[in-house]
XYZ file of C-alpha atoms in Angstrom:
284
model
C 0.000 0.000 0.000
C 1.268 3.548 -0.812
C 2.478 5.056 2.675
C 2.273 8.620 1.538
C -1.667 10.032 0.381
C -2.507 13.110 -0.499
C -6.032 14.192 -1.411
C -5.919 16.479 -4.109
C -9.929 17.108 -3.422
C -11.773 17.033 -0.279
C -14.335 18.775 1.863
C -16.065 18.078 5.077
C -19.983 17.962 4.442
C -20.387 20.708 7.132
C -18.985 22.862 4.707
C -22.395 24.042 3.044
C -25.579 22.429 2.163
C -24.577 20.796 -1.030
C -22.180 18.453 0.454
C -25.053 17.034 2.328
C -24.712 19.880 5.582
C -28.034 18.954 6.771
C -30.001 15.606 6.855
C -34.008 15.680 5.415
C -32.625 18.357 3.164
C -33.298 18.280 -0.490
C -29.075 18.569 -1.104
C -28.473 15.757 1.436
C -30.048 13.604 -0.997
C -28.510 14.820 -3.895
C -25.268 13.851 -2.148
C -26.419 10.746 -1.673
C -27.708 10.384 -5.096
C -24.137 11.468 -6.336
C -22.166 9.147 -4.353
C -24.465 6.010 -5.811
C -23.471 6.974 -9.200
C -19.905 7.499 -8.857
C -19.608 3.978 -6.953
C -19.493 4.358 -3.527
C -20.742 1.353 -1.085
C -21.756 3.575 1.828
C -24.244 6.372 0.371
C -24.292 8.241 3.808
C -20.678 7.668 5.028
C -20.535 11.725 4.354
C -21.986 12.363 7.571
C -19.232 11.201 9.782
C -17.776 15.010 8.344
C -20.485 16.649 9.806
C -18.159 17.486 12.738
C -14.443 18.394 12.224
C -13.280 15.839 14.286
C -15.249 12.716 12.073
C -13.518 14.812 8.845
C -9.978 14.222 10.412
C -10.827 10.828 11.471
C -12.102 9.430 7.998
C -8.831 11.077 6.220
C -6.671 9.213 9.419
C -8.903 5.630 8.671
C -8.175 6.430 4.668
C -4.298 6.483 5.562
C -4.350 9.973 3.704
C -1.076 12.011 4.898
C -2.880 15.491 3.848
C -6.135 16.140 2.268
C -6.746 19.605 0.109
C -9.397 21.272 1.192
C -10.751 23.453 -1.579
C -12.322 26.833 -1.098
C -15.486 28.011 -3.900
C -16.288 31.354 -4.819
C -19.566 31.200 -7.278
C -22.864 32.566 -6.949
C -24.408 29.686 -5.879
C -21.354 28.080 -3.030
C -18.908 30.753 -0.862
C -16.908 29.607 0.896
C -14.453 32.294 2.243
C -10.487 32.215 2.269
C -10.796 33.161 5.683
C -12.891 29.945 6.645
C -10.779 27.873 4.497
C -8.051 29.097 6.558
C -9.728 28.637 9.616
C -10.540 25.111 8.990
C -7.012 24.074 8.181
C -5.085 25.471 10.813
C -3.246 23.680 12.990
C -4.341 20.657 11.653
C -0.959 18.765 10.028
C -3.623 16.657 7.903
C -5.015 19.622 6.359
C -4.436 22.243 3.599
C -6.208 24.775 2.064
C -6.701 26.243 -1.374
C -8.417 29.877 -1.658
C -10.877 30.742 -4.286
C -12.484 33.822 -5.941
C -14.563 34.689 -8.546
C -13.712 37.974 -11.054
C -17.113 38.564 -11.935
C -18.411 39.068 -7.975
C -14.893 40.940 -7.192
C -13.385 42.385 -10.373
C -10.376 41.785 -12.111
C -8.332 43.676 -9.887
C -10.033 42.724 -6.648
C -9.955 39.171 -7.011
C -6.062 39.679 -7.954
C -6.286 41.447 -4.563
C -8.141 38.633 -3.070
C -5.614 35.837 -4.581
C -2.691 37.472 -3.476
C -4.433 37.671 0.060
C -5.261 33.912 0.321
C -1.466 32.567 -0.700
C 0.324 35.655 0.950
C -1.357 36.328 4.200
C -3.574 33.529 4.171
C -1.161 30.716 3.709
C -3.304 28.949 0.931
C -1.566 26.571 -1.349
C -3.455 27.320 -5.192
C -6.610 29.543 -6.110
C -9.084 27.583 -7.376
C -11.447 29.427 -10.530
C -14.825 28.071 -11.489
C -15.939 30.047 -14.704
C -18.379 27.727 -15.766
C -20.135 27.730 -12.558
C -19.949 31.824 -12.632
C -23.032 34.016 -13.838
C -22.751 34.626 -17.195
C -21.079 31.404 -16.824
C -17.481 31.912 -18.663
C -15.049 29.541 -20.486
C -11.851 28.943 -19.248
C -10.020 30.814 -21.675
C -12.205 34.391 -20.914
C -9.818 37.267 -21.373
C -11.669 38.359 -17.783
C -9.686 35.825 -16.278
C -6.301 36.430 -17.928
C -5.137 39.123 -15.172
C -5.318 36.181 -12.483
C -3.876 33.532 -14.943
C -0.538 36.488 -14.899
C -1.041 37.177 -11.382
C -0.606 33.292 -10.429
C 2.040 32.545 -12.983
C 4.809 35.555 -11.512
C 3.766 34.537 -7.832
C 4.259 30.905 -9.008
C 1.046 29.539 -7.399
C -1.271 26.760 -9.544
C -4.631 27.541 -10.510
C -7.380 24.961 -10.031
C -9.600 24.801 -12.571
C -13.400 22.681 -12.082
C -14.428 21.350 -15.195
C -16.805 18.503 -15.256
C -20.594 17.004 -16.797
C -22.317 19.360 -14.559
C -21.214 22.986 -16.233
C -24.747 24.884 -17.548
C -23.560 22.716 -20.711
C -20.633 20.480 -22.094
C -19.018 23.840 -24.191
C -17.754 25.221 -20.537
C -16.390 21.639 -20.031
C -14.205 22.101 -23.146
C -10.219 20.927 -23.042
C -9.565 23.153 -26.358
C -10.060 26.315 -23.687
C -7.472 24.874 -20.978
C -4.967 24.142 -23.504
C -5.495 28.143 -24.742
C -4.855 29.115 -21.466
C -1.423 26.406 -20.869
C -0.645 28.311 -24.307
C -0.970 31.539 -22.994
C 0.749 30.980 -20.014
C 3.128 28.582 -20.535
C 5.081 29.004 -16.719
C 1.772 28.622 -14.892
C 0.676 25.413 -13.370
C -2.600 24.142 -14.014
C -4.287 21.765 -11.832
C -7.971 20.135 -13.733
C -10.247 19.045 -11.395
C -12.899 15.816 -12.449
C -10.505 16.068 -16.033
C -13.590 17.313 -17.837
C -15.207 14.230 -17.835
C -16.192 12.893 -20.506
C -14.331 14.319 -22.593
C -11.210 12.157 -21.578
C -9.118 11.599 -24.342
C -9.342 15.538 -25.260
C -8.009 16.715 -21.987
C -5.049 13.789 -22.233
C -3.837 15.252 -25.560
C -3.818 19.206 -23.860
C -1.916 17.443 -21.030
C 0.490 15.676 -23.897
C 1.059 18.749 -25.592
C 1.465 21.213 -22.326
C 3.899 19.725 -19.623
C 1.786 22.182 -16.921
C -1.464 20.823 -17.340
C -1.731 18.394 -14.482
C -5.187 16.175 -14.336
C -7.392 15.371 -11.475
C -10.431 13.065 -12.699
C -11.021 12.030 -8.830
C -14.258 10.385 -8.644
C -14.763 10.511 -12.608
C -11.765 8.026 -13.078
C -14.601 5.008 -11.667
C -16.838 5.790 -14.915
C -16.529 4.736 -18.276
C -14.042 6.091 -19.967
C -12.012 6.225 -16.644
C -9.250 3.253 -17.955
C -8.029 5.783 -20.249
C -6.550 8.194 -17.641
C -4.553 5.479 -16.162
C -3.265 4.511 -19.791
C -2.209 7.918 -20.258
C -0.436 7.932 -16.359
C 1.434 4.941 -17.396
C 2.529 6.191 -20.144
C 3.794 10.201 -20.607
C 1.076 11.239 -18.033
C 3.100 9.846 -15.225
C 4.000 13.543 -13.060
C 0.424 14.788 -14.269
C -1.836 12.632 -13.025
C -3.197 13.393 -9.176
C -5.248 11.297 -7.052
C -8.318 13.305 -5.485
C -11.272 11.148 -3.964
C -14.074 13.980 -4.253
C -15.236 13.791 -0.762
C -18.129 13.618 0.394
C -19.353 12.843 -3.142
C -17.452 9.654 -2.853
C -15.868 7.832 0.161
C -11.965 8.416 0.894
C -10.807 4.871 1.980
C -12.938 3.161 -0.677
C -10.985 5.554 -2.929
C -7.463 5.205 -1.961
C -8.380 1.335 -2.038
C -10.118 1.647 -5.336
C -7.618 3.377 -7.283
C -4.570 1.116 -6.174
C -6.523 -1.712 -8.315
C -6.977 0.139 -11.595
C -3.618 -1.029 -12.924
C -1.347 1.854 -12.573
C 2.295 0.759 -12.492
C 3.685 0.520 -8.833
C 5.965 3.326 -9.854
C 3.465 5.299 -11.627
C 1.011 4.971 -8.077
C 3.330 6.812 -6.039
C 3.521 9.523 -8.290
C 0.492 9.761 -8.543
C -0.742 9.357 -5.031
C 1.726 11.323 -3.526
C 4.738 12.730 -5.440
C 2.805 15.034 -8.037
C 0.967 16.471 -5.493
C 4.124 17.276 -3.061
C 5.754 18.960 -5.506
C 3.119 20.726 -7.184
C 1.534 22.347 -3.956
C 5.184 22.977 -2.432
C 4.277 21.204 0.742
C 7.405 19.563 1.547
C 6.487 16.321 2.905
């Protein structure tokens, strides 16, 4: 078993009503809903992270050395830098990753706002969510150029959340993220659920831009799925991250699930562990 984990995507349910805050609530069985379609065994095992202490204890039972905890900033899910912060500290097991949004704040004020969360803050990456924004946006809007630059001279990734569940599948396009790897070729982007479905897309950005890392998490247990490990074994090896989605999938049934989808030994610990330690700086 891999002695070294780190989640590349995690939040405790408590978080807001969408990860399934609040039992009897219309989102708490959404969250279930999700979690039966991505595979996991236990539909409610989310609500063990309905305290702090259950969160840390699930990512100690998973054998996970760190888990990212990843701040939004859309119109419909806020969750501040300052509670990200909050929740992290002092907690060796956790880190954070700020967020904004440059349609609420501005271009200028959510440059402001980035350089806030990784400076004073302490956070590890900004994460964007254009798709999710209102107008929703594609990755490669000139409104989010200024933060690309910002990120790429302060030498802190950019998380980008792609996925099936954009308002439709042109905001989940890989064409846009490898525009933006184009554009700015020194910045390190991190792609959250690896636009799933559209796997074999997002692979040849990744081929053709060493700084396009992948993260399908929970998406790599769907069809399609056996062609992100092909690609890790292969050139894909340092960008290729494991993330278990939590709570939209269990962690330990995810750490256990993807050591069986035939990645090479070698590749695994990469993947698991060694990408993520050297992307994120964290110097474990």
């Amino acid at each position: 078993m891999t002695q070294r984990i780190v989640d590349m995507r995690s939040r405790p349910a408590f978080m807001h009503d969408f990860y399934g805050a609040r039992r009897g609530t219309p989102e708490f069985e959404t969250a279930k809903w999700l979690n039966r379609r991505v595979g996991s065994k236990d539909d409610e095992h989310f609500v063990r992270s309905h305290t702090l202490e259950g969160f840390l204890q699930d990512i100690r039972n998973a054998g996970i050395t760190t888990a990212v905890v990843i701040g939004r900033d859309t119109p419909a899910i806020q969750n501040t830098n300052d509670d990200i912060a909050k929740l992290v500290a002092g907690h060796g097991e956790l880190v954070g990753v700020g967020s904004v949004d440059p349609d609420r704040l501005g271009a200028d004020g959510a440059i402001q706002e980035a350089e806030r969360a990784v400076r004073s803050l302490g956070l590890k990456a900004i994460n964007l969510e254009p798709g999710f924004g209102t107008p929703a946006r594609h990755f490669d809007n000139r409104l989010l150029f200024p933060v690309y630059e910002a990120l790429q001279g302060w030498g802190i990734p950019v998380f980008l959340m792609s996925g099936p569940t954009t308002p439709d599948l042109s905001f989940n396009n890989p064409a846009a993220i490898g525009r933006v790897a184009r554009a700015f070729p020194n910045l390190s982007i991190v792609v959250h659920h690896g636009t799933w479905p559209n796997i074999l897309d997002i692979i040849g950005v990744a081929f053709r831009y060493a700084n396009v890392s992948v993260v399908p998490d929970m998406y790599i247990f769907l069809p399609g799925g056996s062609f992100y490990v092909e690609a890790a074994n292969g050139f894909m090896r340092e960008q290729l991250l494991f993330g278990s989605s939590f709570p939209f999938r269990d962690m330990a049934q995810s750490v256990q699930d993807y050591q069986r989808l035939g990645f090479k030994d070698a590749v695994l610990e990469s993947i698991m562990f060694g990408n993520a330690n050297r992307l994120l700086k964290l110097g474990l």
